[in-house]
Amino acid sequence: MAEIILKNLAHSYLKHPSGPSDYALKKIDHVWEDGKAYALLGPSGCGKTTLLNIISGLLTPSEGSVIFNDEDVTNLPTEKRHIAQVFQFPVVYDTMTVFDNLAFPLKNRGHDKQTIEKRVLEIAEMLEMSDVLNKKASGLTADAKQKISLGRGLVRQNVAAILFDEPLTVIDPHLKWMLRMQLKALHKKLNRTMIYVTHDQTEALTFADKVVVMYDGDVVQMGTPQELFERPAHTFVGYFIGSPGMNVIPAHVEGAQAHIEGCIIPLSQGYKGISGSNVEIGVRPEFTHLSEDGAGLPITVKRIEDVGRHKIVRADFFGREINITVPEGVPISDRVNRVSFEADRVNVYSESWIVDGEVA
Amino acid sequence: MNKPMNNKAWFMVLPVVLLVAFSAVIPLMTVVNYSIQDTFGNNQFFFVGLEWFEEMVTSERFHNALGRQFMFTGIILAIEIPLGIFIALNMPKKGWGVPVCLVLMSLPLLIPWNVVGTIWQVFGREDIGLLGAFLKAIGVNYNYSQNIIDAWITIIAMDVWHWTSLVALLCYAGLQSIPEAYYQAAKIDGASRWATFRYIEFPKMHRVLLIAFLLRFMDSFMIYTEPLVVTGGGPGNSTTLLSIDLVKMAIGQFDLGPAAAFSLIYFLIILLVSWVLYTIMTNLDKKGA
């Protein structure tokens, strides 16, 4: 077990990167604490897999270093690092039985027979696979194969971290849930560091203690699911997390007020010295309220989607779409034409990054 | 289900039946016809039953040719299959090297058989051949037209040169279908190079290997033109493989009856060996799966 430290890490697939856009991974300084469950969340192509492969050693970063505890492992090959990785598509050794698959990493490292057998049986028990140990791995279902991949990581006792690269992509939806719960339970039991790459926010939020959101090669925010939801540090996090994502509206902010198209929106904090065209306010659909006439921004309701637990109202506000979430059971009259925001839930962004206000 | 039956539909297969009949069945039947008759000329034939077959299976000449044939096929398979795998494993997987390799390796496959024979015939000559003259210059006594070993080395080297690329290209295709994640997982599991080959590459390759093996077996068992051009079956009869012997008998000596029996036995041997190999390998495949 170990703490994993990334120092000034950056990676470009080009030999001579000339600008920031040539980097698949921009400069990252980050510490993965021992024993925590992390999710690495971001859209496809944002550098998640690159980061993961650098940690496991499948890729050597072009800049910076990777440190396990106190040991610099940047140039250490994968097999010398104490890392396990589970890939998007289940990898099993087709010609071997499940037992041999699980024993493979130990055999390769020259452990003796008794140790191997004891360890494999233990892990099989944990993964609830004891009854298929003597079956050929190739005949199993995708989720069982994925459990074998995971098991091959777990049998090694000195593994510092287990990395998951979108491991549930090819699993049937009803099994996804079960497997994810099993993973979470395993994490609680083993207390190993787990880093879980996904582009599915539900997966990330349910699995992880801490979620790291990546966007275009940058880590834009790291925090608990709640932090990401309530105070997205970057407008991208606001869009990406939540369904629908945060409403982001360009505004003019002065003191504790935001001005949009001549309307005034009260804020809970005061902001000084931010102005210009790149100021925006962000508010989640969950913290908006519809009303008839009275206070708030004028809107035109365009359509209402009933998604079961709540309704999503898509409305037009000066040519811009605003989403409003209305809880189940609350009627929506056909005369609503105003929306108001909860003042303490409105975040202010400048150049896409959040700005801290002062208590007014 | 109640499907309408229409026996007239059988007429639809008539063109294929005719085609197969004229291209395969009827010519084969004429061979069968020759194999059970004898003639003293004048186009008069009489029935001799299985006499020619009996003569062939007990003939020393046939046994010797068959022995040489198995030796030739065995040696080239033992060289070409491992060498082909080795080359495939070491071919570049991406970049500009891929097309270069593919084109270079396909070249020998595109050269007509008797041109290959001529190339090697000239290549090995000690007066003007690059190889022969070179060996002579460094003092090696090499002469494929007089020394049996040299003749064998030459025709085997020629076949390896001509056909190893086929094995390599087939294996390469098999290797290309392995997703990168398998290699990454093997690295993480600490697998050695040999273990990676044994448990990842070989299992994914063994289907194409089966095809490569069968193709090379059948082709080399029927080889005719190349050794004929290089050695003409000599020195003596030392490189007279089955088909060379068959042609000598049928067209050289005009012994149509024995030659027909010879070719039928020859055909049955290829069929039998291919079937046995195929069955063994597919059974292994099932056990492996």
XYZ file of C-alpha atoms in Angstrom:
649
model
C 0.000 0.000 0.000
C 1.207 3.396 -0.751
C 0.499 6.983 -1.348
C 0.850 7.923 -4.979
C 2.266 11.324 -5.750
C 2.270 12.946 -9.154
C 4.801 15.727 -9.422
C 4.707 18.273 -12.262
C 3.344 15.512 -14.416
C 2.549 16.198 -18.067
C 2.354 14.083 -21.148
C 2.325 14.640 -24.848
C 2.136 11.915 -27.460
C 4.201 14.129 -29.755
C 7.972 14.179 -29.581
C 8.266 17.958 -29.642
C 5.078 19.514 -28.279
C 4.913 23.163 -29.249
C 1.932 24.444 -27.296
C -0.586 23.510 -24.624
C -2.877 21.945 -27.227
C -0.236 19.323 -28.025
C -0.475 17.912 -24.523
C -2.833 15.026 -23.813
C -2.224 15.702 -20.169
C -1.417 19.173 -18.903
C 0.621 19.828 -15.824
C -0.720 17.949 -12.838
C 0.341 17.957 -9.217
C -1.662 15.521 -7.253
C -1.556 13.184 -4.294
C -3.638 10.007 -4.220
C -4.014 9.206 -0.573
C -3.525 5.684 0.612
C -6.637 3.542 0.820
C -9.111 5.944 -0.722
C -11.474 5.301 -3.590
C -11.122 7.852 -6.359
C -13.086 8.314 -9.503
C -11.534 9.988 -12.493
C -14.398 11.527 -14.372
C -14.420 13.284 -17.687
C -15.574 13.094 -21.269
C -13.883 10.820 -23.798
C -10.479 12.070 -24.847
C -9.841 14.266 -21.808
C -6.718 12.381 -20.738
C -8.132 10.023 -18.117
C -6.734 6.863 -19.653
C -3.422 8.579 -20.331
C -3.159 9.483 -16.672
C -4.068 5.959 -15.622
C -1.515 4.379 -17.940
C 1.152 6.689 -16.579
C 0.402 5.585 -13.046
C 0.526 1.925 -14.005
C 3.675 2.436 -16.050
C 2.289 1.408 -19.407
C 3.193 4.902 -20.512
C 6.236 6.958 -19.516
C 5.301 10.604 -18.988
C 7.180 13.140 -21.065
C 7.542 15.445 -18.054
C 7.453 15.148 -14.293
C 7.573 12.143 -12.027
C 5.432 9.487 -10.372
C 6.264 8.647 -6.780
C 4.996 5.699 -4.740
C 5.556 6.527 -1.080
C 9.146 7.744 -1.292
C 10.220 5.763 -4.296
C 10.429 7.444 -7.686
C 8.962 4.899 -10.093
C 8.725 7.112 -13.171
C 11.083 4.948 -15.165
C 10.205 1.645 -13.559
C 8.494 -0.829 -15.903
C 4.918 -1.902 -15.185
C 5.779 -5.348 -13.872
C 8.110 -3.860 -11.245
C 5.443 -1.511 -9.894
C 2.903 -2.745 -7.429
C -0.074 -1.881 -9.531
C -3.079 -3.756 -10.802
C -5.226 -2.565 -13.657
C -8.591 -3.651 -14.987
C -9.332 -2.700 -18.563
C -12.424 -1.633 -20.430
C -12.679 -4.938 -22.272
C -12.296 -7.971 -20.047
C -8.900 -9.599 -20.484
C -8.728 -13.261 -19.569
C -6.274 -15.905 -20.690
C -8.587 -17.984 -22.845
C -6.735 -21.254 -22.661
C -6.525 -21.285 -18.869
C -9.034 -22.185 -16.199
C -10.315 -19.535 -13.842
C -7.942 -20.867 -11.194
C -4.933 -20.598 -13.479
C -5.989 -17.140 -14.535
C -6.032 -15.994 -10.937
C -2.780 -17.793 -10.200
C -0.995 -16.365 -13.241
C 0.384 -13.148 -11.692
C 1.679 -15.113 -8.697
C 3.239 -17.838 -10.824
C 4.995 -15.217 -12.905
C 6.465 -13.773 -9.750
C 7.723 -17.131 -8.632
C 5.573 -17.802 -5.569
C 5.399 -21.373 -4.328
C 2.441 -23.639 -4.900
C 0.870 -23.554 -1.457
C 0.938 -19.781 -1.227
C -0.617 -19.515 -4.667
C -3.377 -21.963 -3.899
C -4.229 -20.396 -0.580
C -4.307 -16.918 -2.055
C -6.354 -17.886 -5.109
C -8.965 -19.701 -3.019
C -9.198 -16.702 -0.718
C -9.743 -14.268 -3.586
C -12.174 -16.583 -5.355
C -14.177 -16.711 -2.150
C -14.176 -12.947 -1.955
C -15.326 -12.589 -5.566
C -17.896 -15.375 -5.146
C -16.263 -17.401 -7.882
C -15.242 -20.494 -5.947
C -17.619 -22.723 -7.878
C -16.236 -21.891 -11.317
C -12.549 -22.215 -10.476
C -12.057 -25.246 -12.679
C -13.947 -23.911 -15.664
C -12.264 -22.480 -18.732
C -12.219 -18.717 -18.461
C -13.157 -18.238 -22.106
C -16.688 -19.591 -21.648
C -17.719 -17.144 -18.940
C -19.896 -14.051 -19.237
C -18.425 -10.578 -19.566
C -19.034 -9.673 -15.918
C -17.406 -12.868 -14.678
C -14.428 -12.193 -16.933
C -14.173 -8.704 -15.548
C -14.184 -10.148 -12.031
C -11.314 -12.416 -13.041
C -9.376 -9.393 -14.294
C -9.986 -7.750 -10.961
C -9.077 -10.949 -9.131
C -5.724 -11.088 -10.888
C -5.010 -7.723 -9.333
C -6.259 -8.709 -5.900
C -4.250 -11.913 -5.517
C -1.045 -9.937 -5.333
C -0.777 -8.932 -1.723
C 1.527 -5.987 -2.133
C -0.492 -4.106 -4.706
C -0.395 -0.399 -3.936
C -3.366 0.576 -6.030
C -5.932 -0.936 -8.313
C -6.739 1.044 -11.416
C -9.985 0.625 -13.323
C -10.310 1.870 -16.865
C -14.044 2.110 -17.510
C -14.474 -1.471 -16.350
C -18.234 -1.672 -16.680
C -18.585 -0.533 -20.287
C -19.375 -3.965 -21.684
C -21.420 -5.221 -18.743
C -25.205 -5.527 -18.904
C -26.991 -2.710 -17.063
C -28.538 -4.863 -14.333
C -25.180 -6.461 -13.563
C -23.371 -3.127 -13.619
C -25.103 -2.112 -10.464
C -24.257 -5.357 -8.666
C -20.650 -5.327 -9.746
C -20.269 -1.743 -8.653
C -21.673 -2.557 -5.244
C -19.324 -5.500 -4.976
C -16.411 -3.251 -5.864
C -17.407 -0.753 -3.249
C -17.724 -3.505 -0.644
C -14.315 -4.863 -1.620
C -12.833 -1.445 -1.229
C -14.239 -1.129 2.290
C -12.876 -4.534 3.173
C -9.417 -4.252 1.649
C -8.732 -0.581 2.080
C -6.643 -0.477 -1.054
C -6.316 2.658 -3.092
C -8.621 2.399 -6.066
C -8.699 4.746 -9.018
C -11.692 4.354 -11.213
C -11.878 5.973 -14.625
C -15.289 6.605 -16.077
C -17.286 9.044 -18.135
C -20.469 8.085 -16.344
C -21.217 10.472 -13.493
C -23.504 8.061 -11.635
C -20.748 5.488 -11.597
C -18.241 8.036 -10.362
C -20.449 9.550 -7.704
C -21.620 6.228 -6.253
C -18.211 4.595 -6.229
C -15.819 7.205 -5.019
C -14.915 9.021 -1.828
C -13.427 11.681 -3.998
C -14.105 12.510 -7.583
C -11.477 14.037 -9.829
C -12.990 15.780 -12.806
C -10.834 16.133 -15.881
C -11.419 18.291 -18.896
C -9.180 18.661 -21.928
C -6.060 17.333 -20.214
C -6.551 19.334 -17.042
C -7.799 18.371 -13.617
C -10.508 20.972 -13.123
C -11.804 19.926 -9.744
C -11.314 17.351 -7.080
C -13.811 16.920 -4.345
C -16.527 14.901 -2.723
C -19.641 14.281 -4.808
C -21.428 16.898 -2.726
C -18.808 19.556 -3.356
C -18.929 18.891 -7.068
C -22.646 19.259 -7.024
C -22.932 22.375 -4.908
C -19.858 24.312 -5.848
C -18.507 23.294 -9.229
C -15.109 24.955 -9.533
C -15.360 25.249 -13.279
C -18.373 25.731 -15.510
C -17.473 22.451 -17.205
C -17.992 20.580 -13.928
C -21.348 22.293 -13.663
C -22.392 21.116 -17.113
C -20.935 17.663 -16.807
C -22.267 16.684 -13.409
C -25.958 16.729 -12.778
C -28.787 15.876 -15.053
C -29.516 18.261 -16.567
C -26.328 20.226 -15.910
C -25.980 23.606 -14.310
C -27.496 26.656 -15.986
C -24.684 28.988 -16.914
C -25.702 32.505 -17.954
C -23.421 35.407 -18.885
C -24.027 38.238 -16.452
C -22.761 41.504 -15.176
C -21.902 41.202 -11.487
C -21.666 44.166 -9.191
C -21.478 43.838 -5.436
C -24.128 41.391 -4.344
C -26.184 41.652 -7.497
C -26.032 40.129 -10.944
C -27.563 41.894 -13.908
C -28.861 39.953 -16.854
C -30.729 41.610 -19.679
C -31.860 44.349 -17.336
C -33.066 41.999 -14.618
C -31.506 41.916 -11.195
C -30.598 38.691 -9.460
C -29.688 38.897 -5.786
C -26.546 37.052 -4.671
C -25.712 35.918 -1.158
C -22.213 37.336 -1.278
C -20.520 40.438 -2.559
C -18.112 40.386 -5.462
C -15.612 43.112 -6.110
C -13.669 43.975 -9.167
C -14.951 41.417 -11.603
C -16.384 42.669 -14.803
C -16.037 42.173 -18.508
C -17.555 39.808 -20.951
C -16.418 36.532 -19.400
C -18.397 36.714 -16.199
C -21.127 34.139 -15.796
C -23.432 32.978 -13.070
C -24.251 29.324 -12.585
C -27.208 27.814 -10.838
C -28.363 24.220 -10.781
C -31.881 23.425 -12.030
C -32.588 21.958 -8.586
C -32.237 25.421 -6.999
C -34.552 27.302 -9.315
C -38.247 27.996 -8.808
C -41.071 28.787 -11.157
C -43.694 31.392 -10.426
C -46.455 33.347 -12.067
C -45.734 37.029 -12.666
C -44.155 38.570 -9.583
C -40.430 38.461 -9.078
C -37.810 36.669 -11.152
C -36.594 36.456 -14.709
C -39.113 36.410 -17.525
C -39.164 33.086 -19.344
C -41.247 31.169 -21.827
C -41.770 27.486 -21.060
C -40.969 25.437 -24.141
C -41.473 21.886 -22.979
C -41.763 19.753 -19.893
C -40.099 16.357 -19.527
C -41.364 13.987 -16.885
C -38.476 11.775 -15.810
C -40.302 10.056 -12.973
C -38.833 11.430 -9.772
C -39.171 14.981 -11.001
C -40.060 17.066 -14.004
C -37.602 19.029 -16.080
C -38.880 22.262 -17.509
C -37.023 23.561 -20.541
C -37.613 27.253 -20.828
C -36.477 30.071 -23.064
C -34.865 33.135 -21.564
C -33.877 35.750 -24.136
C -32.913 33.076 -26.619
C -31.039 31.025 -24.037
C -32.211 27.716 -22.640
C -32.770 27.450 -18.903
C -33.581 24.163 -17.181
C -35.713 24.079 -14.087
C -36.331 20.986 -11.983
C -39.735 20.700 -10.405
C -40.273 17.995 -7.747
C -42.846 15.328 -8.316
C -46.323 16.275 -7.198
C -45.862 19.995 -7.628
C -48.278 21.152 -10.302
C -47.049 23.406 -13.061
C -49.664 25.841 -14.234
C -49.695 26.929 -17.830
C -49.314 30.537 -16.770
C -45.824 30.322 -15.278
C -43.599 32.955 -16.785
C -41.023 33.734 -14.131
C -38.057 31.888 -12.649
C -36.135 32.794 -9.531
C -32.899 31.411 -8.113
C -31.985 30.575 -4.522
C -29.498 33.339 -3.807
C -27.062 31.226 -1.767
C -26.931 28.587 -4.511
C -25.825 30.915 -7.246
C -22.120 30.667 -8.127
C -20.191 33.302 -9.979
C -17.628 32.409 -12.631
C -14.994 34.478 -14.297
C -13.204 33.012 -17.326
C -15.042 29.761 -16.516
C -13.487 29.442 -13.035
C -15.426 30.014 -9.836
C -14.951 33.275 -7.942
C -15.209 33.404 -4.176
C -17.313 36.236 -2.852
C -17.178 38.065 0.430
C -19.948 37.946 2.952
C -21.980 41.017 2.246
C -43.644 -24.607 -40.934
C -45.220 -25.603 -44.145
C -42.866 -24.634 -46.899
C -43.922 -25.250 -50.473
C -41.856 -28.008 -52.065
C -40.901 -27.605 -55.674
C -38.698 -30.279 -57.141
C -38.136 -28.241 -60.248
C -35.844 -26.082 -58.136
C -33.218 -28.785 -58.534
C -32.688 -27.537 -62.069
C -31.202 -24.431 -60.501
C -28.143 -26.371 -59.380
C -27.629 -27.863 -62.831
C -25.056 -25.281 -64.000
C -22.881 -25.986 -60.975
C -23.234 -29.715 -61.423
C -22.125 -29.379 -65.058
C -19.231 -27.131 -64.140
C -17.952 -29.453 -61.432
C -18.487 -32.464 -63.651
C -16.418 -31.101 -66.502
C -13.739 -29.508 -64.364
C -13.233 -32.213 -61.770
C -15.342 -35.338 -61.822
C -14.958 -36.385 -65.459
C -11.174 -35.792 -65.668
C -10.755 -37.723 -62.432
C -12.880 -40.534 -63.825
C -10.685 -40.781 -66.926
C -7.742 -41.302 -64.568
C -9.710 -43.993 -62.750
C -10.488 -45.483 -66.142
C -6.803 -45.656 -67.106
C -5.820 -47.098 -63.740
C -7.800 -50.294 -64.269
C -6.883 -50.955 -67.909
C -3.835 -51.847 -69.984
C -3.072 -51.335 -73.634
C -0.699 -52.690 -76.259
C -1.239 -49.704 -78.507
C -3.698 -49.091 -81.289
C -6.018 -47.547 -78.766
C -7.161 -50.977 -77.646
C -7.616 -51.322 -73.906
C -8.420 -54.293 -71.739
C -9.452 -54.572 -68.127
C -6.804 -55.529 -65.556
C -8.621 -54.903 -62.284
C -6.449 -53.654 -59.416
C -3.180 -54.956 -60.852
C -1.659 -51.503 -61.345
C -2.530 -50.547 -57.799
C -0.928 -53.706 -56.468
C 2.144 -53.005 -58.527
C 2.365 -49.442 -57.270
C 1.963 -50.099 -53.551
C 4.647 -52.750 -53.710
C 6.965 -50.813 -56.026
C 10.252 -49.725 -54.559
C 10.377 -46.764 -56.895
C 7.104 -45.466 -55.488
C 8.196 -46.103 -51.902
C 11.406 -44.179 -52.449
C 9.649 -41.204 -54.030
C 7.104 -41.218 -51.207
C 9.861 -41.322 -48.605
C 11.653 -38.408 -50.231
C 8.380 -36.516 -50.410
C 7.655 -36.938 -46.694
C 11.188 -35.936 -45.858
C 10.957 -32.804 -47.995
C 7.560 -31.778 -46.628
C 8.610 -32.558 -43.053
C 11.758 -30.474 -43.285
C 10.161 -27.444 -44.887
C 7.257 -27.491 -42.390
C 9.708 -27.756 -39.496
C 11.529 -24.697 -40.802
C 8.774 -22.551 -42.283
C 6.216 -22.711 -39.463
C 8.505 -21.666 -36.568
C 10.380 -19.216 -38.770
C 7.111 -17.709 -40.006
C 5.875 -17.277 -36.422
C 9.183 -15.758 -35.403
C 9.104 -13.275 -38.278
C 5.471 -12.353 -37.596
C 6.259 -11.666 -33.937
C 9.061 -9.336 -34.925
C 7.292 -7.437 -37.668
C 6.465 -3.794 -36.880
C 2.907 -3.279 -35.644
C 2.454 0.280 -36.851
C 4.206 3.070 -38.699
C 5.872 3.172 -42.071
C 7.562 -0.188 -41.483
C 4.287 -2.062 -41.867
C 3.639 -1.461 -45.590
C 7.336 -1.867 -46.382
C 7.431 -5.225 -44.639
C 4.186 -6.414 -46.154
C 5.248 -5.565 -49.698
C 8.736 -7.018 -49.346
C 7.364 -10.203 -47.870
C 4.677 -10.610 -50.482
C 7.166 -10.392 -53.332
C 8.338 -14.025 -53.290
C 4.704 -15.144 -53.233
C 4.024 -13.280 -56.463
C 6.797 -14.904 -58.497
C 5.723 -17.757 -60.782
C 6.978 -21.207 -59.791
C 9.302 -21.839 -62.668
C 10.768 -18.359 -62.384
C 11.563 -19.150 -58.748
C 13.179 -22.352 -59.961
C 15.216 -20.487 -62.561
C 16.271 -17.837 -60.061
C 17.677 -20.492 -57.739
C 19.077 -22.561 -60.535
C 21.160 -19.587 -61.643
C 21.775 -18.368 -58.089
C 23.413 -21.657 -57.146
C 25.578 -22.142 -60.252
C 29.244 -22.103 -59.366
C 30.326 -20.357 -62.555
C 27.912 -17.403 -62.719
C 25.578 -17.756 -59.723
C 25.914 -15.278 -56.901
C 25.609 -17.959 -54.232
C 27.517 -20.712 -56.013
C 30.392 -18.485 -57.080
C 30.595 -16.919 -53.633
C 30.751 -20.302 -51.916
C 33.380 -21.449 -54.353
C 35.408 -18.291 -53.744
C 35.475 -18.867 -49.989
C 36.446 -22.440 -50.562
C 33.217 -24.298 -49.855
C 32.688 -27.241 -52.128
C 29.105 -26.718 -53.229
C 27.519 -28.242 -56.313
C 23.819 -28.983 -56.410
C 23.980 -30.915 -59.636
C 26.420 -33.501 -58.320
C 26.143 -33.570 -54.551
C 22.925 -34.967 -53.065
C 23.142 -32.956 -49.834
C 23.785 -29.734 -51.753
C 20.822 -30.438 -54.000
C 18.564 -30.950 -50.997
C 19.850 -27.853 -49.249
C 19.164 -25.849 -52.383
C 15.587 -26.979 -52.928
C 14.762 -26.602 -49.235
C 16.298 -23.123 -49.087
C 14.321 -22.258 -52.202
C 11.034 -23.418 -50.713
C 11.716 -21.622 -47.440
C 12.531 -18.465 -49.391
C 9.412 -18.810 -51.511
C 6.812 -19.696 -48.887
C 7.844 -18.617 -45.381
C 6.254 -15.225 -46.015
C 2.887 -16.901 -46.435
C 3.114 -18.372 -42.943
C 4.446 -15.097 -41.562
C 1.703 -13.014 -43.162
C -1.047 -15.326 -41.909
C 0.399 -15.263 -38.384
C 0.795 -11.513 -38.580
C -2.898 -11.181 -39.411
C -3.681 -13.315 -36.368
C -1.454 -11.203 -34.149
C -2.952 -7.940 -35.379
C -6.353 -9.013 -34.068
C -5.126 -9.051 -30.453
C -6.267 -5.909 -28.591
C -3.550 -3.851 -26.928
C -5.178 -4.423 -23.519
C -4.060 -8.068 -23.557
C -0.421 -7.061 -23.743
C -0.949 -4.419 -21.088
C -2.616 -6.948 -18.789
C 0.242 -9.356 -19.366
C 2.720 -6.668 -18.359
C 0.758 -5.922 -15.220
C 0.609 -9.621 -14.403
C 4.363 -9.751 -14.799
C 4.274 -12.266 -17.642
C 7.574 -13.100 -19.294
C 8.018 -12.794 -23.055
C 7.570 -16.550 -23.364
C 4.416 -16.573 -21.201
C 2.970 -13.741 -23.275
C 3.559 -15.784 -26.398
C 2.311 -19.016 -24.868
C -0.910 -17.666 -23.320
C -1.841 -14.676 -25.446
C -0.260 -14.702 -28.864
C -0.260 -18.401 -29.605
C -3.904 -19.059 -28.641
C -5.002 -16.139 -30.816
C -2.808 -17.307 -33.663
C -3.471 -21.005 -33.710
C -6.440 -20.874 -36.050
C -4.474 -19.156 -38.792
C -1.563 -21.455 -37.998
C -3.782 -24.427 -38.729
C -4.599 -22.960 -42.114
C -0.957 -22.105 -42.787
C 0.102 -25.612 -41.816
C -2.459 -27.311 -44.041
C -1.730 -25.034 -46.995
C 1.990 -25.596 -46.709
C 1.525 -29.326 -46.285
C -0.647 -29.700 -49.378
C 1.384 -27.337 -51.506
C 4.734 -28.841 -50.638
C 3.395 -32.347 -51.058
C 2.394 -31.499 -54.614
C 5.494 -29.457 -55.446
C 6.720 -30.021 -58.988
C 8.034 -27.104 -61.001
C 10.657 -25.563 -58.740
C 12.783 -28.625 -57.900
C 12.380 -29.841 -61.464
C 13.810 -26.610 -62.837
C 16.690 -26.565 -60.342
C 17.779 -30.179 -60.170
C 15.613 -32.022 -62.667
C 15.073 -34.610 -59.947
C 18.761 -35.380 -59.623
C 21.503 -36.059 -58.934
C 20.348 -39.554 -59.731
C 16.865 -39.777 -58.334
C 17.754 -38.025 -55.104
C 15.370 -35.076 -55.494
C 12.723 -36.889 -57.526
C 9.665 -36.060 -55.479
C 6.299 -37.702 -56.018
C 4.931 -35.439 -58.708
C 8.207 -35.399 -60.630
C 8.232 -39.175 -60.593
C 4.605 -39.266 -61.637
C 5.198 -37.038 -64.635
C 8.237 -39.093 -65.636
C 6.132 -42.219 -65.536
C 3.087 -40.825 -67.281
C 4.614 -38.605 -69.936
C 8.241 -39.770 -70.080
C 7.604 -43.499 -70.192
C 3.970 -43.270 -71.241
C 2.984 -45.922 -68.703
C -0.552 -44.637 -68.426
C -1.954 -47.460 -66.300
C 0.631 -47.421 -63.515
C 0.780 -43.623 -63.621
C -2.993 -43.413 -63.186
C -2.850 -45.773 -60.217
C 0.080 -43.737 -58.877
C -1.833 -40.466 -59.096
C -4.918 -41.910 -57.406
C -2.844 -43.246 -54.524
C -1.034 -39.887 -54.372
C -4.354 -38.061 -54.223
C -5.672 -40.337 -51.486
C -2.531 -39.846 -49.390
C -2.894 -36.057 -49.506
C -6.579 -36.320 -48.685
C -5.930 -38.693 -45.808
C -3.066 -36.739 -44.256
C -4.939 -33.446 -44.563
C -7.995 -34.967 -42.963
C -6.003 -36.465 -40.103
C -4.170 -33.197 -39.471
C -7.358 -31.207 -39.621
C -9.147 -33.528 -37.217
C -6.297 -33.564 -34.733
C -5.949 -29.817 -34.779
C -9.630 -29.005 -34.494
C -9.896 -31.425 -31.589
C -7.021 -29.698 -29.880
C -8.834 -26.482 -30.567
C -11.979 -27.717 -28.828
C -10.025 -28.864 -25.818
C -8.254 -25.538 -25.738
C -11.481 -23.561 -25.830
